[in-house]
Short mmCIF file of C-alpha atoms (C1' of nucleotides) in Angstrom, two decimals:
data_model
loop_
_atom_site.label_atom_id
_atom_site.label_comp_id
_atom_site.label_asym_id
_atom_site.label_seq_id
_atom_site.Cartn_x
_atom_site.Cartn_y
_atom_site.Cartn_z
CA UNK A 1 -4.07 27.01 -4.60
CA UNK A 2 -7.20 24.84 -5.02
CA UNK A 3 -5.58 21.55 -4.06
CA UNK A 4 -5.91 20.06 -0.56
CA UNK A 5 -2.77 20.95 2.03
CA UNK A 6 -2.20 17.15 2.37
CA UNK A 7 -1.82 17.20 -1.87
CA UNK A 8 0.54 20.28 -1.62
CA UNK A 9 2.91 18.55 0.62
CA UNK A 10 2.61 15.59 -0.99
CA UNK A 11 3.73 16.92 -4.22
CA UNK A 12 6.67 18.74 -2.14
CA UNK A 13 8.02 16.05 -0.62
CA UNK A 14 7.89 13.77 -4.05
CA UNK A 15 9.85 16.62 -5.77
CA UNK A 16 12.17 16.58 -3.23
CA UNK A 17 12.68 13.04 -3.34
CA UNK A 18 13.00 13.43 -7.39
CA UNK A 19 15.71 16.22 -6.77
CA UNK A 20 17.60 14.24 -4.71
CA UNK A 21 17.10 15.34 -1.21
CA UNK A 22 16.81 11.92 -0.14
CA UNK A 23 17.83 8.28 -1.75
CA UNK A 24 16.43 5.07 -1.90
CA UNK A 25 16.96 3.58 1.49
CA UNK A 26 16.86 6.93 2.93
CA UNK A 27 14.89 7.81 6.12
CA UNK A 28 12.91 10.65 6.37
CA UNK A 29 12.15 13.30 9.09
CA UNK A 30 9.20 11.92 11.57
CA UNK A 31 5.99 12.66 11.04
CA UNK A 32 6.20 14.94 14.22
CA UNK A 33 9.07 16.79 12.76
CA UNK A 34 7.65 17.34 9.27
CA UNK A 35 4.70 18.00 10.45
CA UNK A 36 6.03 21.35 12.28
CA UNK A 37 8.08 22.22 8.99
CA UNK A 38 5.21 21.99 6.90
CA UNK A 39 3.19 24.22 9.92
CA UNK A 40 -0.20 21.65 9.79
CA UNK A 41 -1.21 18.78 12.34
CA UNK A 42 0.19 15.50 12.32
CA UNK A 43 -2.84 13.83 10.97
CA UNK A 44 -2.88 15.96 7.94
CA UNK A 45 1.01 15.51 7.48
CA UNK A 46 0.22 11.49 7.64
CA UNK A 47 -2.32 11.55 4.93
CA UNK A 48 0.44 13.58 2.83
CA UNK A 49 2.40 10.41 3.66
CA UNK A 50 -0.52 7.97 2.99
CA UNK A 51 -0.70 8.62 -0.47
CA UNK A 52 3.02 8.83 -1.23
CA UNK A 53 3.13 5.14 0.45
CA UNK A 54 0.26 4.03 -1.74
CA UNK A 55 2.29 5.20 -4.66
CA UNK A 56 5.06 3.01 -3.82
CA UNK A 57 7.24 6.07 -3.07
CA UNK A 58 7.72 5.73 0.70
CA UNK A 59 7.52 2.89 3.18
CA UNK A 60 6.49 2.86 6.96
CA UNK A 61 7.86 0.96 9.80
CA UNK A 62 6.78 1.30 12.89
CA UNK A 63 9.16 2.48 15.71
CA UNK A 64 11.72 2.87 13.09
CA UNK A 65 10.68 5.87 10.55
CA UNK A 66 9.68 6.49 6.95
CA UNK A 67 12.12 5.57 4.25
CA UNK A 68 12.13 6.29 0.59
CA UNK A 69 11.29 3.04 -1.01
CA UNK A 70 13.17 1.15 -3.98
CA UNK A 71 10.41 0.98 -7.10
CA UNK A 72 9.60 -2.49 -8.10
CA UNK A 73 9.98 -3.64 -11.56
CA UNK A 74 6.51 -5.18 -11.62
CA UNK A 75 5.10 -1.88 -10.73
CA UNK A 76 5.99 -0.72 -14.14
CA UNK A 77 5.39 -3.64 -16.23
CA UNK A 78 1.47 -3.75 -14.53
CA UNK A 79 0.64 -0.60 -16.42
CA UNK A 80 -1.14 -0.80 -19.53
CA UNK A 81 1.93 -0.34 -22.29
CA UNK A 82 2.51 -0.59 -25.80
CA UNK A 83 4.95 -2.88 -27.57
CA UNK A 84 7.66 -0.78 -27.81
CA UNK A 85 8.11 -0.32 -24.22
CA UNK A 86 7.56 -3.94 -23.66
CA UNK A 87 10.56 -4.60 -26.23
CA UNK A 88 12.56 -1.82 -24.34
CA UNK A 89 12.05 -3.44 -20.68
CA UNK A 90 13.35 -6.82 -22.35
CA UNK A 91 16.35 -5.17 -23.42
CA UNK A 92 15.57 -5.17 -27.28
CA UNK A 93 15.55 -2.91 -30.08
CA UNK A 94 11.99 -2.31 -30.86
CA UNK A 95 11.06 -1.72 -35.01
CA UNK A 96 8.24 -2.10 -37.21
CA UNK A 97 6.60 -2.29 -40.45
CA UNK A 98 3.45 -0.61 -41.46
CA UNK A 99 1.54 -3.43 -43.99
CA UNK A 100 -1.02 -1.24 -44.04
CA UNK A 101 -2.70 2.22 -42.75
CA UNK A 102 -6.35 2.97 -44.03
CA UNK A 103 -9.28 5.11 -42.79
CA UNK A 104 -12.43 3.21 -42.91
CA UNK A 105 -15.78 1.81 -41.61
CA UNK A 106 -15.56 -0.33 -38.88
CA UNK A 107 -16.43 -3.86 -38.82
CA UNK A 108 -19.22 -5.37 -36.34
CA UNK A 109 -16.85 -6.76 -34.16
CA UNK A 110 -15.02 -3.54 -33.70
CA UNK A 111 -18.08 -1.44 -33.02
CA UNK A 112 -19.19 -3.72 -30.82
CA UNK A 113 -15.39 -3.70 -28.64
CA UNK A 114 -14.71 -0.04 -29.37
CA UNK A 115 -18.38 1.05 -28.59
CA UNK A 116 -18.29 3.17 -31.78
CA UNK A 117 -22.01 5.32 -33.11
CA UNK A 118 -23.20 4.25 -35.79
CA UNK A 119 -21.60 6.58 -38.51
CA UNK A 120 -17.97 6.57 -37.24
CA UNK A 121 -15.20 5.95 -38.63
CA UNK A 122 -12.03 4.31 -37.68
CA UNK A 123 -8.23 3.67 -38.52
CA UNK A 124 -7.14 0.27 -38.82
CA UNK A 125 -3.53 -0.73 -39.67
CA UNK A 126 -1.82 -3.38 -39.88
CA UNK A 127 1.72 -4.20 -38.79
CA UNK A 128 4.78 -6.19 -37.95
CA UNK A 129 6.56 -5.84 -34.96
CA UNK A 130 10.37 -6.72 -34.69
CA UNK A 131 12.79 -6.97 -31.57
CA UNK A 132 16.49 -6.74 -32.59
CA UNK A 133 15.03 -7.26 -36.35
CA UNK A 134 13.38 -10.40 -35.55
CA UNK A 135 10.00 -10.58 -36.63
CA UNK A 136 7.86 -11.11 -33.05
CA UNK A 137 4.46 -10.49 -34.08
CA UNK A 138 1.98 -9.34 -36.26
CA UNK A 139 -1.04 -6.85 -35.61
CA UNK A 140 -3.89 -5.20 -36.52
CA UNK A 141 -5.08 -2.24 -34.44
CA UNK A 142 -8.35 -0.09 -34.42
CA UNK A 143 -8.41 3.05 -33.43
CA UNK A 144 -11.40 5.53 -33.58
CA UNK A 145 -10.66 8.39 -36.10
CA UNK A 146 -11.68 10.77 -33.42
CA UNK A 147 -8.45 9.74 -31.20
CA UNK A 148 -5.80 10.02 -33.38
CA UNK A 149 -7.18 13.28 -35.17
CA UNK A 150 -4.74 15.72 -36.00
CA UNK A 151 -1.99 13.40 -35.34
CA UNK A 152 0.77 12.23 -37.89
CA UNK A 153 1.06 8.88 -39.20
CA UNK A 154 4.43 8.62 -37.79
CA UNK A 155 3.20 9.74 -34.44
CA UNK A 156 0.24 6.94 -34.45
CA UNK A 157 2.85 4.57 -35.96
CA UNK A 158 5.60 4.92 -33.71
CA UNK A 159 4.58 5.36 -30.37
CA UNK A 160 0.81 6.04 -30.00
CA UNK A 161 0.94 5.71 -26.34
CA UNK A 162 3.33 8.00 -25.77
CA UNK A 163 1.99 10.64 -28.49
CA UNK A 164 -1.75 10.25 -26.81
CA UNK A 165 -0.23 11.38 -23.29
CA UNK A 166 2.14 14.17 -24.74
CA UNK A 167 -0.31 15.77 -27.22
CA UNK A 168 -3.48 15.05 -26.48
CA UNK A 169 -3.45 14.67 -22.43
CA UNK A 170 -5.12 10.97 -23.00
CA UNK A 171 -4.13 8.31 -20.54
CA UNK A 172 -4.64 4.48 -20.40
CA UNK A 173 -6.52 3.33 -17.60
CA UNK A 174 -6.89 0.00 -18.03
CA UNK A 175 -6.87 -2.92 -20.89
CA UNK A 176 -8.69 -6.12 -21.37
CA UNK A 177 -6.91 -8.78 -22.73
CA UNK A 178 -8.14 -12.17 -24.28
CA UNK A 179 -5.21 -14.74 -24.87
CA UNK A 180 -5.51 -17.81 -26.77
CA UNK A 181 -3.03 -20.01 -29.08
CA UNK A 182 -3.86 -20.85 -32.76
CA UNK A 183 -1.92 -21.68 -36.04
CA UNK A 184 -0.38 -19.34 -38.05
CA UNK A 185 -1.94 -18.74 -41.62
CA UNK A 186 -0.23 -18.94 -44.75
CA UNK A 187 -0.23 -14.85 -44.78
CA UNK A 188 0.69 -14.39 -41.72
CA UNK A 189 3.75 -17.22 -41.82
CA UNK A 190 5.00 -15.19 -44.77
CA UNK A 191 5.17 -11.95 -42.52
CA UNK A 192 6.76 -13.58 -39.45
CA UNK A 193 9.08 -15.77 -41.12
CA UNK A 194 7.64 -18.97 -40.02
CA UNK A 195 5.95 -22.01 -41.57
CA UNK A 196 2.29 -22.27 -41.77
CA UNK A 197 0.82 -23.85 -39.42
CA UNK A 198 3.51 -23.01 -37.06
CA UNK A 199 2.31 -22.05 -33.14
CA UNK A 200 0.64 -18.56 -32.75
CA UNK A 201 0.08 -16.52 -29.70
CA UNK A 202 -3.24 -14.74 -30.19
CA UNK A 203 -3.80 -11.68 -28.08
CA UNK A 204 -6.87 -9.57 -28.32
CA UNK A 205 -6.68 -6.32 -26.32
CA UNK A 206 -9.11 -4.01 -25.59
CA UNK A 207 -7.46 -0.56 -24.05
CA UNK A 208 -9.68 1.90 -22.61
CA UNK A 209 -8.43 5.54 -21.31
CA UNK A 210 -8.97 7.05 -17.71
CA UNK A 211 -12.65 7.96 -18.06
CA UNK A 212 -13.68 4.16 -19.57
CA UNK A 213 -13.69 5.16 -22.90
CA UNK A 214 -12.71 2.03 -25.23
CA UNK A 215 -9.59 3.74 -27.43
CA UNK A 216 -7.84 1.12 -29.22
CA UNK A 217 -8.57 -2.13 -30.09
CA UNK A 218 -5.51 -4.76 -31.09
CA UNK A 219 -5.46 -7.78 -32.26
CA UNK A 220 -1.77 -9.56 -32.17
CA UNK A 221 0.10 -12.49 -33.46
CA UNK A 222 2.84 -13.51 -31.91
CA UNK A 223 5.52 -16.18 -32.61
CA UNK A 224 4.76 -18.94 -30.02
CA UNK A 225 8.77 -19.61 -30.20
CA UNK A 226 9.95 -16.04 -29.96
CA UNK A 227 7.42 -14.80 -27.35
CA UNK A 228 6.61 -15.06 -23.68
CA UNK A 229 4.28 -13.05 -21.92
CA UNK A 230 5.08 -12.54 -18.29
CA UNK A 231 2.26 -11.97 -15.51
CA UNK A 232 2.47 -11.03 -12.49
CA UNK A 233 -0.65 -11.08 -10.50
CA UNK B 1 -9.92 -8.37 20.85
CA UNK B 2 -6.64 -7.51 19.35
CA UNK B 3 -7.30 -5.80 15.91
CA UNK B 4 -7.99 -2.11 16.09
CA UNK B 5 -11.60 -0.65 16.27
CA UNK B 6 -11.72 0.57 12.85
CA UNK B 7 -11.26 -3.12 11.60
CA UNK B 8 -13.93 -4.20 13.32
CA UNK B 9 -16.53 -2.11 12.23
CA UNK B 10 -15.04 -3.03 8.51
CA UNK B 11 -15.84 -6.52 9.24
CA UNK B 12 -19.23 -5.68 10.64
CA UNK B 13 -20.13 -3.83 7.67
CA UNK B 14 -18.93 -6.12 5.36
CA UNK B 15 -20.62 -8.96 7.07
CA UNK B 16 -23.73 -6.73 7.16
CA UNK B 17 -23.48 -6.41 3.24
CA UNK B 18 -22.98 -9.93 2.80
CA UNK B 19 -25.74 -11.05 4.71
CA UNK B 20 -27.78 -8.87 2.52
CA UNK B 21 -28.57 -5.85 4.96
CA UNK B 22 -27.88 -3.50 2.16
CA UNK B 23 -27.62 -4.76 -1.58
CA UNK B 24 -25.71 -3.42 -4.78
CA UNK B 25 -26.48 0.11 -5.26
CA UNK B 26 -27.89 0.76 -1.60
CA UNK B 27 -26.87 3.80 0.22
CA UNK B 28 -25.70 3.13 3.72
CA UNK B 29 -26.07 5.15 6.86
CA UNK B 30 -23.78 8.54 6.71
CA UNK B 31 -20.60 8.16 8.13
CA UNK B 32 -21.98 10.52 11.04
CA UNK B 33 -25.08 8.44 11.70
CA UNK B 34 -22.48 5.16 11.40
CA UNK B 35 -19.97 6.93 14.14
CA UNK B 36 -22.84 7.08 16.42
CA UNK B 37 -24.00 3.58 16.00
CA UNK B 38 -20.70 2.01 16.26
CA UNK B 39 -19.61 4.49 20.02
CA UNK B 40 -16.49 5.80 18.04
CA UNK B 41 -15.55 9.05 16.39
CA UNK B 42 -16.47 10.18 12.71
CA UNK B 43 -12.82 10.04 11.97
CA UNK B 44 -12.40 6.65 13.36
CA UNK B 45 -15.60 5.07 11.09
CA UNK B 46 -14.10 7.09 8.03
CA UNK B 47 -11.31 4.86 8.34
CA UNK B 48 -13.35 1.89 8.36
CA UNK B 49 -15.05 3.06 5.56
CA UNK B 50 -11.74 3.67 3.64
CA UNK B 51 -10.81 0.02 3.71
CA UNK B 52 -14.18 -1.37 2.19
CA UNK B 53 -13.48 1.91 -0.48
CA UNK B 54 -10.04 0.78 -1.01
CA UNK B 55 -11.33 -3.18 -1.53
CA UNK B 56 -14.08 -1.79 -3.69
CA UNK B 57 -17.19 -2.69 -1.54
CA UNK B 58 -18.34 0.72 -0.98
CA UNK B 59 -18.21 3.59 -3.28
CA UNK B 60 -18.64 7.29 -1.95
CA UNK B 61 -19.88 10.67 -3.60
CA UNK B 62 -19.69 13.88 -1.74
CA UNK B 63 -23.20 15.49 -0.94
CA UNK B 64 -25.09 11.93 -2.08
CA UNK B 65 -23.71 9.38 0.61
CA UNK B 66 -22.02 6.23 0.48
CA UNK B 67 -23.05 3.09 -1.56
CA UNK B 68 -22.51 -0.35 -1.78
CA UNK B 69 -20.36 -0.88 -5.06
CA UNK B 70 -21.30 -3.56 -7.74
CA UNK B 71 -18.64 -6.13 -7.26
CA UNK B 72 -16.26 -5.73 -11.06
CA UNK B 73 -15.88 -9.52 -12.46
CA UNK B 74 -12.09 -8.64 -12.78
CA UNK B 75 -11.88 -8.26 -9.29
CA UNK B 76 -12.84 -11.71 -8.98
CA UNK B 77 -10.29 -13.20 -11.70
CA UNK B 78 -7.41 -11.21 -10.11
CA UNK B 79 -6.72 -13.31 -7.46
CA UNK B 80 -4.73 -16.29 -7.96
CA UNK B 81 -7.01 -19.18 -8.45
CA UNK B 82 -6.94 -22.54 -9.16
CA UNK B 83 -8.51 -24.69 -12.35
CA UNK B 84 -11.37 -25.87 -10.27
CA UNK B 85 -12.45 -21.75 -9.64
CA UNK B 86 -11.51 -21.21 -13.10
CA UNK B 87 -14.49 -23.14 -14.97
CA UNK B 88 -16.90 -22.56 -12.20
CA UNK B 89 -16.58 -18.76 -12.83
CA UNK B 90 -17.25 -19.68 -16.46
CA UNK B 91 -20.19 -22.09 -15.92
CA UNK B 92 -18.69 -24.82 -17.01
CA UNK B 93 -18.34 -28.45 -15.11
CA UNK B 94 -14.77 -28.68 -14.10
CA UNK B 95 -13.34 -32.51 -13.83
CA UNK B 96 -9.63 -34.04 -14.21
CA UNK B 97 -7.95 -37.39 -14.00
CA UNK B 98 -4.72 -38.13 -12.62
CA UNK B 99 -2.37 -39.50 -15.21
CA UNK B 100 0.45 -39.72 -12.24
CA UNK B 101 0.93 -38.77 -9.26
CA UNK B 102 4.65 -39.47 -7.41
CA UNK B 103 6.89 -38.18 -4.91
CA UNK B 104 10.52 -37.96 -6.63
CA UNK B 105 13.47 -35.50 -6.54
CA UNK B 106 12.72 -32.52 -8.15
CA UNK B 107 14.78 -31.48 -11.46
CA UNK B 108 17.08 -28.49 -12.07
CA UNK B 109 14.50 -26.25 -13.12
CA UNK B 110 11.95 -27.23 -10.32
CA UNK B 111 15.05 -26.70 -7.99
CA UNK B 112 15.19 -23.17 -8.81
CA UNK B 113 11.63 -22.11 -9.52
CA UNK B 114 10.43 -23.60 -6.12
CA UNK B 115 13.88 -22.26 -4.49
CA UNK B 116 14.29 -25.66 -3.13
CA UNK B 117 16.95 -26.86 -0.78
CA UNK B 118 19.17 -29.39 -1.88
CA UNK B 119 17.55 -32.52 -0.33
CA UNK B 120 14.11 -31.73 -0.40
CA UNK B 121 11.68 -34.27 -2.00
CA UNK B 122 8.34 -33.05 -4.28
CA UNK B 123 5.19 -34.34 -5.44
CA UNK B 124 4.78 -34.32 -9.15
CA UNK B 125 1.73 -35.00 -10.82
CA UNK B 126 0.13 -34.91 -14.06
CA UNK B 127 -3.21 -34.20 -14.99
CA UNK B 128 -5.78 -33.90 -17.64
CA UNK B 129 -8.22 -31.23 -17.02
CA UNK B 130 -11.66 -31.47 -18.23
CA UNK B 131 -14.33 -28.77 -18.40
CA UNK B 132 -17.76 -30.46 -19.20
CA UNK B 133 -15.67 -33.55 -20.27
CA UNK B 134 -14.19 -32.57 -22.85
CA UNK B 135 -10.25 -31.75 -22.56
CA UNK B 136 -9.03 -28.31 -21.95
CA UNK B 137 -5.51 -28.83 -20.38
CA UNK B 138 -2.69 -31.04 -19.74
CA UNK B 139 -0.59 -29.96 -16.71
CA UNK B 140 2.67 -31.00 -14.45
CA UNK B 141 2.21 -29.21 -11.02
CA UNK B 142 5.18 -30.00 -8.63
CA UNK B 143 4.76 -28.75 -4.86
CA UNK B 144 7.38 -29.39 -2.03
CA UNK B 145 6.63 -31.90 0.08
CA UNK B 146 6.39 -30.04 3.45
CA UNK B 147 3.70 -28.21 2.06
CA UNK B 148 1.42 -31.31 1.05
CA UNK B 149 2.66 -33.25 3.86
CA UNK B 150 -0.67 -34.76 5.93
CA UNK B 151 -2.78 -34.03 3.09
CA UNK B 152 -4.74 -37.11 1.49
CA UNK B 153 -4.18 -37.62 -2.42
CA UNK B 154 -7.91 -36.88 -2.92
CA UNK B 155 -7.65 -33.19 -1.22
CA UNK B 156 -4.20 -32.42 -3.02
CA UNK B 157 -5.89 -33.52 -6.60
CA UNK B 158 -9.39 -32.32 -5.99
CA UNK B 159 -8.85 -28.66 -5.23
CA UNK B 160 -5.43 -27.84 -3.59
CA UNK B 161 -5.95 -24.27 -2.84
CA UNK B 162 -9.10 -24.92 -1.01
CA UNK B 163 -7.48 -27.72 1.04
CA UNK B 164 -4.41 -25.65 1.66
CA UNK B 165 -6.71 -22.69 3.08
CA UNK B 166 -8.73 -24.64 5.10
CA UNK B 167 -6.61 -27.30 6.69
CA UNK B 168 -3.32 -25.37 6.62
CA UNK B 169 -4.00 -21.92 6.90
CA UNK B 170 -1.92 -21.09 3.54
CA UNK B 171 -3.27 -18.65 1.80
CA UNK B 172 -1.81 -18.01 -2.31
CA UNK B 173 -0.49 -14.53 -2.54
CA UNK B 174 1.02 -13.66 -5.80
CA UNK B 175 1.81 -15.70 -8.88
CA UNK B 176 4.15 -15.41 -11.66
CA UNK B 177 2.96 -16.72 -14.86
CA UNK B 178 5.05 -16.87 -18.35
CA UNK B 179 2.22 -17.36 -21.32
CA UNK B 180 3.92 -18.66 -24.60
CA UNK B 181 2.58 -20.66 -27.83
CA UNK B 182 3.64 -23.67 -28.84
CA UNK B 183 2.13 -27.37 -30.90
CA UNK B 184 1.56 -30.18 -29.42
CA UNK B 185 3.61 -33.14 -29.02
CA UNK B 186 2.10 -36.98 -30.05
CA UNK B 187 1.84 -38.07 -26.33
CA UNK B 188 -0.06 -34.75 -25.35
CA UNK B 189 -2.17 -34.53 -28.53
CA UNK B 190 -3.62 -38.22 -27.55
CA UNK B 191 -4.48 -37.24 -24.02
CA UNK B 192 -6.07 -33.88 -25.38
CA UNK B 193 -7.92 -35.32 -28.08
CA UNK B 194 -6.48 -33.12 -30.68
CA UNK B 195 -3.93 -33.92 -33.58
CA UNK B 196 -0.01 -33.52 -33.22
CA UNK B 197 1.40 -30.16 -34.15
CA UNK B 198 -2.28 -28.42 -33.18
CA UNK B 199 -1.87 -25.32 -31.30
CA UNK B 200 -1.01 -25.55 -27.82
CA UNK B 201 -1.24 -22.47 -25.38
CA UNK B 202 1.47 -22.88 -22.48
CA UNK B 203 1.43 -21.14 -19.48
CA UNK B 204 4.46 -21.64 -16.68
CA UNK B 205 2.95 -20.58 -13.25
CA UNK B 206 5.06 -20.08 -9.85
CA UNK B 207 2.47 -19.71 -7.42
CA UNK B 208 3.50 -18.01 -4.40
CA UNK B 209 2.28 -18.02 -0.26
CA UNK B 210 1.86 -14.42 1.02
CA UNK B 211 5.23 -14.60 2.70
CA UNK B 212 6.55 -14.72 -0.11
CA UNK B 213 7.63 -18.98 -0.48
CA UNK B 214 7.02 -20.26 -3.54
CA UNK B 215 4.65 -23.27 -2.92
CA UNK B 216 3.75 -24.51 -6.57
CA UNK B 217 5.02 -24.76 -9.58
CA UNK B 218 2.56 -25.73 -12.61
CA UNK B 219 2.99 -26.08 -16.36
CA UNK B 220 0.09 -26.12 -18.42
CA UNK B 221 -0.71 -26.58 -22.41
CA UNK B 222 -4.00 -25.53 -23.26
CA UNK B 223 -5.88 -26.46 -26.18
CA UNK B 224 -5.70 -23.27 -28.20
CA UNK B 225 -9.01 -23.60 -29.57
CA UNK B 226 -10.94 -24.60 -26.39
CA UNK B 227 -9.30 -21.97 -24.03
CA UNK B 228 -9.30 -18.74 -24.17
CA UNK B 229 -7.51 -16.66 -21.28
CA UNK B 230 -8.77 -13.56 -19.96
CA UNK B 231 -6.97 -10.57 -18.41
CA UNK B 232 -7.60 -7.38 -17.08
CA UNK B 233 -4.98 -4.95 -16.25
"C1'" DA C 1 -46.86 23.46 -12.41
"C1'" DT C 2 -42.54 25.43 -12.46
"C1'" DT C 3 -38.81 27.72 -11.23
"C1'" DA C 4 -35.57 29.74 -7.83
"C1'" DT C 5 -34.04 29.92 -3.66
"C1'" DA C 6 -32.71 28.60 1.00
"C1'" DT C 7 -31.87 25.06 4.00
"C1'" DA C 8 -30.08 20.70 5.44
"C1'" DC C 9 -27.37 17.06 4.53
"C1'" DT C 10 -23.16 14.55 2.88
"C1'" DG C 11 -18.45 13.30 2.29
"C1'" DG C 12 -13.28 15.88 2.41
"C1'" DT C 13 -10.23 18.35 4.73
"C1'" DA C 14 -8.08 19.60 9.04
"C1'" DT C 15 -6.88 20.58 14.14
"C1'" DA C 16 -4.61 19.47 18.61
"C1'" DG C 17 -4.31 16.59 21.35
"C1'" DA C 18 -3.74 11.48 23.60
"C1'" DC C 19 -2.38 7.17 23.96
"C1'" DC C 20 -0.39 2.37 22.37
"C1'" DA C 21 2.79 -1.04 20.65
"C1'" DT C 22 6.93 -1.62 18.60
"C1'" DG C 23 11.73 -0.74 17.68
"C1'" DT C 24 16.10 1.61 18.42
"C1'" DT C 25 19.46 3.71 21.75
"C1'" DG C 26 22.29 4.48 25.13
"C1'" DC C 27 23.32 3.40 29.79
"C1'" DA C 28 24.14 0.56 33.63
"C1'" DA C 29 25.55 -3.88 35.89
"C1'" DG C 30 27.84 -7.62 35.18
"C1'" DC D 1 33.33 -6.35 26.33
"C1'" DT D 2 28.73 -8.04 26.65
"C1'" DT D 3 24.13 -8.39 28.57
"C1'" DG D 4 20.12 -6.49 29.72
"C1'" DC D 5 17.29 -2.94 30.88
"C1'" DA D 6 15.24 1.55 30.91
"C1'" DA D 7 14.12 5.83 28.37
"C1'" DC D 8 13.14 7.70 24.09
"C1'" DA D 9 11.41 7.99 18.91
"C1'" DT D 10 8.49 6.12 16.00
"C1'" DG D 11 4.60 5.20 13.38
"C1'" DG D 12 -0.64 3.41 14.16
"C1'" DT D 13 -5.02 4.25 16.21
"C1'" DC D 14 -8.61 7.21 18.23
"C1'" DT D 15 -11.09 11.50 20.14
"C1'" DA D 16 -13.62 15.59 19.62
"C1'" DT D 17 -14.41 19.43 17.07
"C1'" DA D 18 -14.79 22.46 13.13
"C1'" DC D 19 -15.27 24.42 8.53
"C1'" DC D 20 -15.70 23.73 3.45
"C1'" DA D 21 -17.69 21.99 -1.18
"C1'" DG D 22 -20.49 19.92 -3.05
"C1'" DT D 23 -25.79 17.40 -3.61
"C1'" DA D 24 -30.54 17.14 -2.48
"C1'" DT D 25 -34.51 18.79 -0.92
"C1'" DA D 26 -38.10 21.52 0.92
"C1'" DT D 27 -39.85 25.77 0.22
"C1'" DA D 28 -41.33 30.10 -1.49
"C1'" DA D 29 -41.88 32.87 -5.05
"C1'" DT D 30 -43.38 32.98 -10.35
#
DNA sequence: ATTATATACTGGTATAGACCATGTTGCAAG
DNA sequence: CTTGCAACATGGTCTATACCAGTATATAAT
């Protein structure tokens, strides 16, 4: 085993909680007790607990003990997630229609945003997204070809984030989003079943992997009346 | 002195960095050296460094040392700030014109959002905000009267956040924002010098103090073409 | 001058003990 | 039965020390 002892203990405690040994609100044994059980010093045991507290899995109270925390909702939303998860979190059935799906040379803007080298190709797809079969947004997503190499069209279209994680082990780190408002063009209005000039919430998002590489540039136009973006900061 | 030693050391190192003793990229003395300087054990010194690392002020590299990190831009944006700071951060001169400023009974929506008791009064003000003298937004802010008690109209209007912190020691904790898009009404279009029906970015924000009490409910309508909201998550 | 190697130094992990402030609990006095 | 207080348990802080795995650098061999 390569990893430090406190990480191993961290994992064991985490697994025990997931296995149901302790439920939300339960008090786990004291630091001194656990230190004996795991045959480590109290400081080392504390370090294991510390990491679990930082993950929001445990809460500590002086004089009372250490308890299994109830997972906060905004925690789940704070991560970088795609449209699919966003809709599911709001209890709506997500679906989408792919308008176009082509490999092509990137635009200047795309080269810049995705930090592409001169000769790289990209996959660009246009989609209309629905929540409970009502059109919510029109989006143009651009992805470097190397990222989606070996993935099927369905895998890319359906749930890119999940596929990248399971098939390639690529995990989104952070994202930069630019939000503004504009009016719907004739073409977009058609797709979204609204009138030309209706209010559009524009979102441009650059998603980065945990190592800092940009892997997706998405320009989304949301129907103003049908979408609300909720943030906690 | 009440606070733990490692917090005191944390503050001293932080102050030293702010005072320019070390610049971005500089290596600070090793943990062992600093431990001697501050007359504490290395473990205690490490705890002080740890908190600074968590704040993003320092970076550590095994074998190399501990360095002053370059402050990331999103750090400054991640806090809850008002319009004034937002404009200044973008190099624009903020100004505003107060349209109305009244103490009144809250609406149902305001009671709910601000978790008001039945009999409390609120201060409601409507303002047009400018950046370099170009109208950027129209906003309606509602604040429980008890929060702004004893503050002058100018203090509340000019820079509420700063005044609350310096005069009352109230520090904003987190905020919940709801973003959507709509079209400008006749009245709002007039104030913002745009046409009726032009795109509006709507932002409703509930700001909470660090203890969780809501203290401000703001509904802002930004001119779509003149404003972009940048987020990092 | 270049390359290998040894050495010193760095932060990371781990120990075993100590004391503190706060929260909990059980027992005694009313 | 309630109240108050003492004893205990808990997490928070701190010490002094040790060894480890990377990094940097001075030194020696080429």
